[in-house]
Short mmCIF file of C-alpha atoms and ligand atoms in Angstrom, two decimals:
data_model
loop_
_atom_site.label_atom_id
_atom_site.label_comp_id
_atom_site.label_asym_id
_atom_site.label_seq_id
_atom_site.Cartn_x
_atom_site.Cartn_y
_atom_site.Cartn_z
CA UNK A 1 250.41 -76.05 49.47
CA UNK A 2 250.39 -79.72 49.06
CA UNK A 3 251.45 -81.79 51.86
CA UNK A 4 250.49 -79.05 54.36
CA UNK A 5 247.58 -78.51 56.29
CA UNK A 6 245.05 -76.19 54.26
CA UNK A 7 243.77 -72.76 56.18
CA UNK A 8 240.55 -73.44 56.76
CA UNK A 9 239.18 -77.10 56.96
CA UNK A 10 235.71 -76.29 54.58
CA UNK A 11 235.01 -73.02 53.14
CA UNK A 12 231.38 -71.89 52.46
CA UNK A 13 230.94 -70.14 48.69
CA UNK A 14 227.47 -68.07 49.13
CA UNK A 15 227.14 -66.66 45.51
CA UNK A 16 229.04 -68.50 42.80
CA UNK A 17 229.04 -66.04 40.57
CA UNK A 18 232.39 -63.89 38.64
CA UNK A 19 234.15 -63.66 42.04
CA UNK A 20 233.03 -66.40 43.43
CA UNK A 21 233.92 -68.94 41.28
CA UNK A 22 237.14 -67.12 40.68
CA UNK A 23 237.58 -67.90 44.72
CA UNK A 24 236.31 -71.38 44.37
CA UNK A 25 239.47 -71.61 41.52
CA UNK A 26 241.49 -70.61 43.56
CA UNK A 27 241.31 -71.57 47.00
CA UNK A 28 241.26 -75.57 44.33
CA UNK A 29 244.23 -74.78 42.95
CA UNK A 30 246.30 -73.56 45.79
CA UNK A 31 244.98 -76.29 48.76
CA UNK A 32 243.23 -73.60 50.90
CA UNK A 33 240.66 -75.05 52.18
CA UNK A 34 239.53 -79.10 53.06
CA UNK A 35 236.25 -78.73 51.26
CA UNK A 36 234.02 -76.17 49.39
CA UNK A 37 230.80 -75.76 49.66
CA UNK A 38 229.00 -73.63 47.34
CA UNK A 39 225.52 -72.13 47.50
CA UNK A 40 223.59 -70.18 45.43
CA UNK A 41 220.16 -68.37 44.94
CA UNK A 42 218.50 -69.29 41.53
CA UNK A 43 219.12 -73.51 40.83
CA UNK A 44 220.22 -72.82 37.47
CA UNK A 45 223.15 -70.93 38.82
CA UNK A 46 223.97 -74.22 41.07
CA UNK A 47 223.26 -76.55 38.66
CA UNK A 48 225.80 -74.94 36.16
CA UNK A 49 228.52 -74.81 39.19
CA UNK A 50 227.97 -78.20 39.95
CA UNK A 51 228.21 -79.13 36.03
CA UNK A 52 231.63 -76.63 36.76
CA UNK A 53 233.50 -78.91 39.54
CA UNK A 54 233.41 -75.81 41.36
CA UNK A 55 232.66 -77.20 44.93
CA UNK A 56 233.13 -80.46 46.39
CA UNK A 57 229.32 -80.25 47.72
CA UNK A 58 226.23 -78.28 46.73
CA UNK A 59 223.74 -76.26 48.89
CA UNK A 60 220.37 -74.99 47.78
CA UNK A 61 219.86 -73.29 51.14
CA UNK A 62 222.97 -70.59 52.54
CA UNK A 63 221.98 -71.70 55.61
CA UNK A 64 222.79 -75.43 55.56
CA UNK A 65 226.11 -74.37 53.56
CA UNK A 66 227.35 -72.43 56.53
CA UNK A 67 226.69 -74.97 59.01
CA UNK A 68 230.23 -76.31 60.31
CA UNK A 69 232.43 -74.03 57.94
CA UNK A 70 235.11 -72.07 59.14
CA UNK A 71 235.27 -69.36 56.44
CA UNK A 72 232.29 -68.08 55.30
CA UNK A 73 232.40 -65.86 51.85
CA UNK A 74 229.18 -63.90 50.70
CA UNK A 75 229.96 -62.93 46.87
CA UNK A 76 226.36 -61.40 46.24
CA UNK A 77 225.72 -58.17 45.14
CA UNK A 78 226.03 -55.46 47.76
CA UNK A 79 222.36 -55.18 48.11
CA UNK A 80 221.92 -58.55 48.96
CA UNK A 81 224.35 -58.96 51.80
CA UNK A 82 222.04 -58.19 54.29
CA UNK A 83 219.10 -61.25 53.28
CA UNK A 84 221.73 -63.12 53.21
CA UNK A 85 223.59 -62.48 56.38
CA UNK A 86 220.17 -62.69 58.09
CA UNK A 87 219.01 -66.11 56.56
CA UNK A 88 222.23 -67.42 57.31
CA UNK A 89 223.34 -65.84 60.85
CA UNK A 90 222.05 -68.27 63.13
CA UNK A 91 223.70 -70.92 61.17
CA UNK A 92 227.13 -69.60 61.45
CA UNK A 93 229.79 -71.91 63.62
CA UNK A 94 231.19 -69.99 66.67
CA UNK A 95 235.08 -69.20 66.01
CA UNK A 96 234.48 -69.16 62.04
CA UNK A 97 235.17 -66.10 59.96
CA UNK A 98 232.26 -64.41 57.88
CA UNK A 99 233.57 -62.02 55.08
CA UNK A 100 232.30 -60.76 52.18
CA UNK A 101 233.86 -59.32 48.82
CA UNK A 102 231.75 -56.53 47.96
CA UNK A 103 232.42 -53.48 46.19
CA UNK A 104 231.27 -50.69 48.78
CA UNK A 105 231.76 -51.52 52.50
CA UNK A 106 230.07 -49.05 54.56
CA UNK A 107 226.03 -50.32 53.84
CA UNK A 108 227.46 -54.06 53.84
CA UNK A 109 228.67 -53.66 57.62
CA UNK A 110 225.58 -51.80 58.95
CA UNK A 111 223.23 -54.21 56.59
CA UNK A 112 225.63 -57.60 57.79
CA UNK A 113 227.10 -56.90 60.96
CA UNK A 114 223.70 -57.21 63.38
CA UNK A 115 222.81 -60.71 62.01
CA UNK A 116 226.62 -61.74 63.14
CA UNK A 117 225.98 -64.04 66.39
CA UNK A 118 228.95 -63.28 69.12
CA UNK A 119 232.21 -65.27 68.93
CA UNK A 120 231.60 -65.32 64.64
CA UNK A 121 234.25 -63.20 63.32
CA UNK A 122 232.49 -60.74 60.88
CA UNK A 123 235.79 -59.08 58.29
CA UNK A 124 234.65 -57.32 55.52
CA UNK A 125 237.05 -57.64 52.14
CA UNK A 126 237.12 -56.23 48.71
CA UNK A 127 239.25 -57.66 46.37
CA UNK A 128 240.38 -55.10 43.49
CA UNK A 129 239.83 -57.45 40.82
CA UNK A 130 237.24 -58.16 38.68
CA UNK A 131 236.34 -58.30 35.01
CA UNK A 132 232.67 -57.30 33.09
CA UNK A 133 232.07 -60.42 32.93
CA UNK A 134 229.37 -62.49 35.00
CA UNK A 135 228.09 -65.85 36.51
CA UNK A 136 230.02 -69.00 37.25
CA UNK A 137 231.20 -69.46 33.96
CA UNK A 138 233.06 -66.22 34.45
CA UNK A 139 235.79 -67.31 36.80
CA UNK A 140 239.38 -68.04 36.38
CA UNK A 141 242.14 -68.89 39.54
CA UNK A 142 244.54 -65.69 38.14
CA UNK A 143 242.15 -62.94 38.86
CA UNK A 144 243.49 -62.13 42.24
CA UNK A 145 247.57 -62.42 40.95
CA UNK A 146 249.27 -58.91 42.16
CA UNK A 147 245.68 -56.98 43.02
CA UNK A 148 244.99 -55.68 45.78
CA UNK A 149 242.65 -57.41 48.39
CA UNK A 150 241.11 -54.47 51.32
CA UNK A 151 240.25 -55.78 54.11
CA UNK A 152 238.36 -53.30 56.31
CA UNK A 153 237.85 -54.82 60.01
CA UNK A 154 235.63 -53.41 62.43
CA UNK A 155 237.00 -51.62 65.95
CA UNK A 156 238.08 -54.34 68.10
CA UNK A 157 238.84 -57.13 65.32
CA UNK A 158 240.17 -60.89 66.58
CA UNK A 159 243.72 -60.09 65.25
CA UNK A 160 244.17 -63.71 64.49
CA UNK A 161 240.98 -63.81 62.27
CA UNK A 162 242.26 -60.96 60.37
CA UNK A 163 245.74 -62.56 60.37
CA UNK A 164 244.28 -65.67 59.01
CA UNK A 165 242.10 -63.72 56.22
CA UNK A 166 245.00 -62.22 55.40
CA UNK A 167 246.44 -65.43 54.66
CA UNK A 168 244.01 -66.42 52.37
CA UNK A 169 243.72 -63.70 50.34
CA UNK A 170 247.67 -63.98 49.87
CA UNK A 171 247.43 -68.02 49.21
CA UNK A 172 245.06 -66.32 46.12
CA UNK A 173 247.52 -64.14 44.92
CA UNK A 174 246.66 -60.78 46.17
CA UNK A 175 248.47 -58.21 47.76
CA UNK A 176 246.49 -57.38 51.08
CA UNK A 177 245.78 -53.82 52.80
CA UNK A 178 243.71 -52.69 55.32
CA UNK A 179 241.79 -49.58 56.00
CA UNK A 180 238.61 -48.30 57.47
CA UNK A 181 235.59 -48.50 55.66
CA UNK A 182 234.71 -45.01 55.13
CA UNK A 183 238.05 -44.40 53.84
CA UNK A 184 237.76 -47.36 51.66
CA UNK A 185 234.40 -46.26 50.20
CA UNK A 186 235.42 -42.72 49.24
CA UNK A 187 239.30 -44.54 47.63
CA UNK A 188 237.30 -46.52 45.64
CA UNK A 189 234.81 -43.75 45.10
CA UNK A 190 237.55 -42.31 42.56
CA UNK A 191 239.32 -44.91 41.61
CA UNK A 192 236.72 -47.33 40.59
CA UNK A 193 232.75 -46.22 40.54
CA UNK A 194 233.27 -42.50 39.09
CA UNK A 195 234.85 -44.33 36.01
CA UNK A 196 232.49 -46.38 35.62
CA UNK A 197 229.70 -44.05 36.35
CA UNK A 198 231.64 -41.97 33.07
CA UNK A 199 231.59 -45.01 31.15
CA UNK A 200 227.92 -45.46 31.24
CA UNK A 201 227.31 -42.09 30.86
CA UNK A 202 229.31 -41.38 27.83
CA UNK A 203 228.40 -44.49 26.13
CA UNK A 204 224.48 -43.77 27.16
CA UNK A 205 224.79 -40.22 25.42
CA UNK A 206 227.00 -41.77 22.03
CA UNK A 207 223.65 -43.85 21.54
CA UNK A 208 221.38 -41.08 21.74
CA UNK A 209 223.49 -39.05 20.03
CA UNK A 210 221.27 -38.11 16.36
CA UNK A 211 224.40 -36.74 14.56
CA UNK A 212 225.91 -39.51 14.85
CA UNK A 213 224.36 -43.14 13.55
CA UNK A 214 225.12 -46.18 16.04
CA UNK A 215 226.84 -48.06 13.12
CA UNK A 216 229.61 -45.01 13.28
CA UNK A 217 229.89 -45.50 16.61
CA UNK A 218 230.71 -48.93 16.68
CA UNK A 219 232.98 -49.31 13.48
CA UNK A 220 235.03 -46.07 14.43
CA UNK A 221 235.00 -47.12 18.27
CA UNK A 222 238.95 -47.62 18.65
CA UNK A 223 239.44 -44.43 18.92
CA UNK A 224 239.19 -43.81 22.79
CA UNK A 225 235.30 -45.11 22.85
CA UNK A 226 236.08 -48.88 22.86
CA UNK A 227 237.49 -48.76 26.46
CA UNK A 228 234.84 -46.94 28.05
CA UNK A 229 232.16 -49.19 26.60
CA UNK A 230 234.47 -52.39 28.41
CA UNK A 231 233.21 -50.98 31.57
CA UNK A 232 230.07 -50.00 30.21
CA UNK A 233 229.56 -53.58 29.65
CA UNK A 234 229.43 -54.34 33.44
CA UNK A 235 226.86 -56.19 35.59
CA UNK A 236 223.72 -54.00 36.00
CA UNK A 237 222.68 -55.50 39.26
CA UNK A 238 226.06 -54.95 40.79
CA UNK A 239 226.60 -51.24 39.47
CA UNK A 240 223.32 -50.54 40.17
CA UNK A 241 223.85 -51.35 43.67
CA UNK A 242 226.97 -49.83 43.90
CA UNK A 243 225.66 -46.70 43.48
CA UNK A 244 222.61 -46.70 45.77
CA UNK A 245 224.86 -48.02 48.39
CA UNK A 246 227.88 -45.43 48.06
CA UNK A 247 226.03 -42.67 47.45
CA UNK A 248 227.64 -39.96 49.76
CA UNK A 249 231.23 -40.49 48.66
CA UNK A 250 230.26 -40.43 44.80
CA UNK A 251 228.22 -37.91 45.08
CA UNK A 252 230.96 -36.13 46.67
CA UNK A 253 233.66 -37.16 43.88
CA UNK A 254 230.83 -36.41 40.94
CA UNK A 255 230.87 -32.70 42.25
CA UNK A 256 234.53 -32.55 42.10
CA UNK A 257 234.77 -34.09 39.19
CA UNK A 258 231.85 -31.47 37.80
CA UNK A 259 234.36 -28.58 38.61
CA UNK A 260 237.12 -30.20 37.38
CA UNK A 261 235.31 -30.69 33.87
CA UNK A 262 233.86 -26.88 33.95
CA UNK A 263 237.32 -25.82 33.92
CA UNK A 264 238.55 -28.14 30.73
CA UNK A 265 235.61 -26.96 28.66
CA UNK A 266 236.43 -23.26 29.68
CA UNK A 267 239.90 -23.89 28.53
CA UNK A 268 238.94 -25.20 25.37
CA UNK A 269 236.43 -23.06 24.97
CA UNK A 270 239.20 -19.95 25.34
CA UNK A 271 241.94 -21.79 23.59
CA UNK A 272 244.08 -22.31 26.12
CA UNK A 273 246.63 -24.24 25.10
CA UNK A 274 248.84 -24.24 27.99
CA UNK A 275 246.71 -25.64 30.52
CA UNK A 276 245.35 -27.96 28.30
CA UNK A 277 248.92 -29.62 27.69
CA UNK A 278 249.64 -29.16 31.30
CA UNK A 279 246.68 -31.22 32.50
CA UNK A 280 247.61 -33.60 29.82
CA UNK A 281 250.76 -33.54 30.74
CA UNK A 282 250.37 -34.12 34.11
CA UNK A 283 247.17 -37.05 33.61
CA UNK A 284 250.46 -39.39 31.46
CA UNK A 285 252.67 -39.75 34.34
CA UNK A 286 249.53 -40.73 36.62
CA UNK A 287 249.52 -43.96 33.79
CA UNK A 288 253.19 -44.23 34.05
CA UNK A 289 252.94 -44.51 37.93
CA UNK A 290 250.56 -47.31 37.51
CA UNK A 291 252.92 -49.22 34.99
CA UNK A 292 255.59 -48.75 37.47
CA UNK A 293 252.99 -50.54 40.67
CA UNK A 294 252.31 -53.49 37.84
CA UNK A 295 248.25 -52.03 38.27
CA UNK A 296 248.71 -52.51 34.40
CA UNK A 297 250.44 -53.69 31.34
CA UNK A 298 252.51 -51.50 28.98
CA UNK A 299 251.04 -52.85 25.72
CA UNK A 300 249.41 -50.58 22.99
CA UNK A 301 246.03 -52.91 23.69
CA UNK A 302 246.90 -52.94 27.47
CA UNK A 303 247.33 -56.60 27.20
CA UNK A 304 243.72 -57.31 26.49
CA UNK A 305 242.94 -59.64 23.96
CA UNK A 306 242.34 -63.21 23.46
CA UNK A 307 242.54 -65.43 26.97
CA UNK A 308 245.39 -63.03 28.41
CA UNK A 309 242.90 -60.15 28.61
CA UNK A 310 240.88 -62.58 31.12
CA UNK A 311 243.83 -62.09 33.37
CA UNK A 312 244.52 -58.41 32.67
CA UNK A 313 241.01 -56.89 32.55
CA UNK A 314 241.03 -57.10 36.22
CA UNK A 315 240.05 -53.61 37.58
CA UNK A 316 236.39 -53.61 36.88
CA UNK A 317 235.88 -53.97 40.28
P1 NAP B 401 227.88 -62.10 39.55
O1 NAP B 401 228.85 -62.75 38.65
O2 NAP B 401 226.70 -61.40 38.93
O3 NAP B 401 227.32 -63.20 40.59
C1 NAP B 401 226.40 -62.82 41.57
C2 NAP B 401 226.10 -63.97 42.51
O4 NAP B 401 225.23 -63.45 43.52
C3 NAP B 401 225.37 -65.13 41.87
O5 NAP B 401 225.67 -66.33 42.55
C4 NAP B 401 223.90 -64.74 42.09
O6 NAP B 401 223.03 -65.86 42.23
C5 NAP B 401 223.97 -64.12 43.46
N1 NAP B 401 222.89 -63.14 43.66
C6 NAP B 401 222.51 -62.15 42.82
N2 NAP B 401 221.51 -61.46 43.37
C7 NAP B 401 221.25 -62.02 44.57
C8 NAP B 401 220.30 -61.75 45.58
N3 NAP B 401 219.43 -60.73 45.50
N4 NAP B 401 220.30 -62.56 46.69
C9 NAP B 401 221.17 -63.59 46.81
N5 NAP B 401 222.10 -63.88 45.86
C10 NAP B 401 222.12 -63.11 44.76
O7 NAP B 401 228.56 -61.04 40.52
P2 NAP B 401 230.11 -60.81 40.88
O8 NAP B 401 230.74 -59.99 39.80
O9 NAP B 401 230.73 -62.10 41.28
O10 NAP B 401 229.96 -59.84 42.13
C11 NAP B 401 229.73 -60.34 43.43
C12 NAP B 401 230.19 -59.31 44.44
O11 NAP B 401 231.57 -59.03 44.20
C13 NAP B 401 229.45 -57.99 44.40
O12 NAP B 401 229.19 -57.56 45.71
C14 NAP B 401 230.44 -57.04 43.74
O13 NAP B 401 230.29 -55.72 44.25
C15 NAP B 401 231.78 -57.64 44.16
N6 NAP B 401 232.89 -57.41 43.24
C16 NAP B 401 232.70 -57.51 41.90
C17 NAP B 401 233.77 -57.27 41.04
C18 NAP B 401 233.58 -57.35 39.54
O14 NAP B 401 234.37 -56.78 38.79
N7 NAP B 401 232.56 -58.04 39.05
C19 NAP B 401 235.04 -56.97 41.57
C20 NAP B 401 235.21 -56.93 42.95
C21 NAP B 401 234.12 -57.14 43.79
P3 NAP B 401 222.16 -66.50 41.06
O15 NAP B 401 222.99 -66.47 39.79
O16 NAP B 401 221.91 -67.87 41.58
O17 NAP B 401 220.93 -65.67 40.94
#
């Protein structure tokens, strides 16, 4: 908002990688914050931000990043929150706000939330955006425009802090909701990791797959393949974590979706045609209800290719 006052006077970027340098786009491009600091673990990483523009100052160490800033973002991978949150806890200015943007939020409160000193406002996030793509080079200032941002606070949340997060999230772009964090873990259970989880499994078992040589797979992969391996393609570390960290509620979702697959194959297997087109029937206007929430694009490539996929393929999240 030029002009005006930004939100927060200097934000602190811990992790600089996909999401956030997307953040670090952002918060640039729409004057939310005085001055960015960004901080990251490997000096590569840092050195190729800096090379970027991505911050206005550059911190080796999380903990001299935090000192003095007033929002505090960790973008690590889910595993990581909790090193982080302890190297940089004592560091943290009393009043600021500490959130994160990770995937799962359940492990990142318990493994965060006892290195938060009192009067630090801890507010876990998850934006629902993201691409398969990784590292600062990664980033663009759209990927937040009409997703959802969750927000999950703990009991007894400064309702200005969240008011003020809230803010930010919507001076990005996103849409913001909030919601426990067990709820939050077993939503995104379904709507984001068990795909995923599919994705890697089906496009682990094409490549062992003898009857079929690789080369088919890849030149006849447009036929329903190609999108699965998209997802396929996504950051190891983070999925990997992901999974270790929300293991009840996917575990949970895997079993249903077990059943639910037992009773496709027996329908196939017994020809029946009826339930077959009903399911399928039923499965289209779950698409069409997404179309309708602008959650996607009605194109025949979904909208991905060239530079306007970098805004579309936003639900790897
Ligand atoms: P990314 O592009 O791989 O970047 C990861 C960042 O975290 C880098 O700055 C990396 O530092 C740092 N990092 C990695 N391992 C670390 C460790 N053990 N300790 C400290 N720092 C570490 O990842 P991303 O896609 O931005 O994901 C960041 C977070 O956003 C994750 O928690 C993920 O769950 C969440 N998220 C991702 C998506 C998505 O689609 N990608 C969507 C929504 C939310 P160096 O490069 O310096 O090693």
């Amino acid at each position: 908002m030029p002009g005006s006052e930004p939100l927060f006077a200097r934000v602190a970027l811990i992790g600089i990688g996909l999401i956030g340098s997307s953040l670090a786009h952002a918060i640039r491009r729409d004057g939310l914050a005085g001055e960015i600091v960004v901080s990251t673990r490997s000096p590569e990483t840092l050195d190729r931000a800096r090379e970027l523009g991505l911050g206005d100052r550059y911190e080796a160490d999380a903990a001299e990043a935090v000192k003095g800033a007033d929002l505090v973002i960790l973008s690590v991978p889910v595993g990581a929150c909790g090193a982080v949150a302890a190297q940089i806890g004592p560091h943290l200015e009393q009043g600021a706000i500490l959130t994160d943007v990770g995937s799962t939020k359940g492990t990142v409160i318990s493994d965060v939330a006892p290195h938060v000193p009192d009067g630090v406002h801890f507010i876990p996030g998850h934006p629902i955006a993201g691409t398969e793509h990784s590292g600062p080079d990664a980033g663009f200032a759209s990927l937040f425009e009409g997703r959802w941002t969750i927000l999950t606070p703990l009991p007894g949340a400064d309702e200005a802090a969240v008011g003020k997060l809230t803010a930010f999230w919507t001076g990005c772009g996103a849409k913001v909701d909030t919601m426990n964090s067990e709820h939050h873990d077993r939503v995104l259970a379904i709507v984001s990791h068990l795909p995923h989880i599919i994705a890697y499994n089906i496009v682990g078992t094409a490549d062992d797959l003898e009857a079929v040589s690789k080369s088919e797979v890849i030149k006849y992969s447009a036929s329903g393949f190609r999108d699965f391996t998209r997802l396929a393609a996504s950051d190891p570390t983070m999925w990997r974590d992901v999974c270790l960290s929300n293991r009840d509620a996917i575990l949970e979702m895997l079993g249903r979706f077990s059943e639910d697959l037992a009773a496709l194959q027996r329908a196939i297997r017994w020809g029946d045609g009826d339930a077959l087109f009903t399911l399928f029937t039923h499965t289209r206007a779950v698409r069409r209800s997404i179309i309708e929430a602008g959650q996607e694009v009605d194109a025949p490539d979904f909208g991905r290719h060239g530079e306007i996929a970098k805004t579309k393929e936003s639900e790897a999240d």
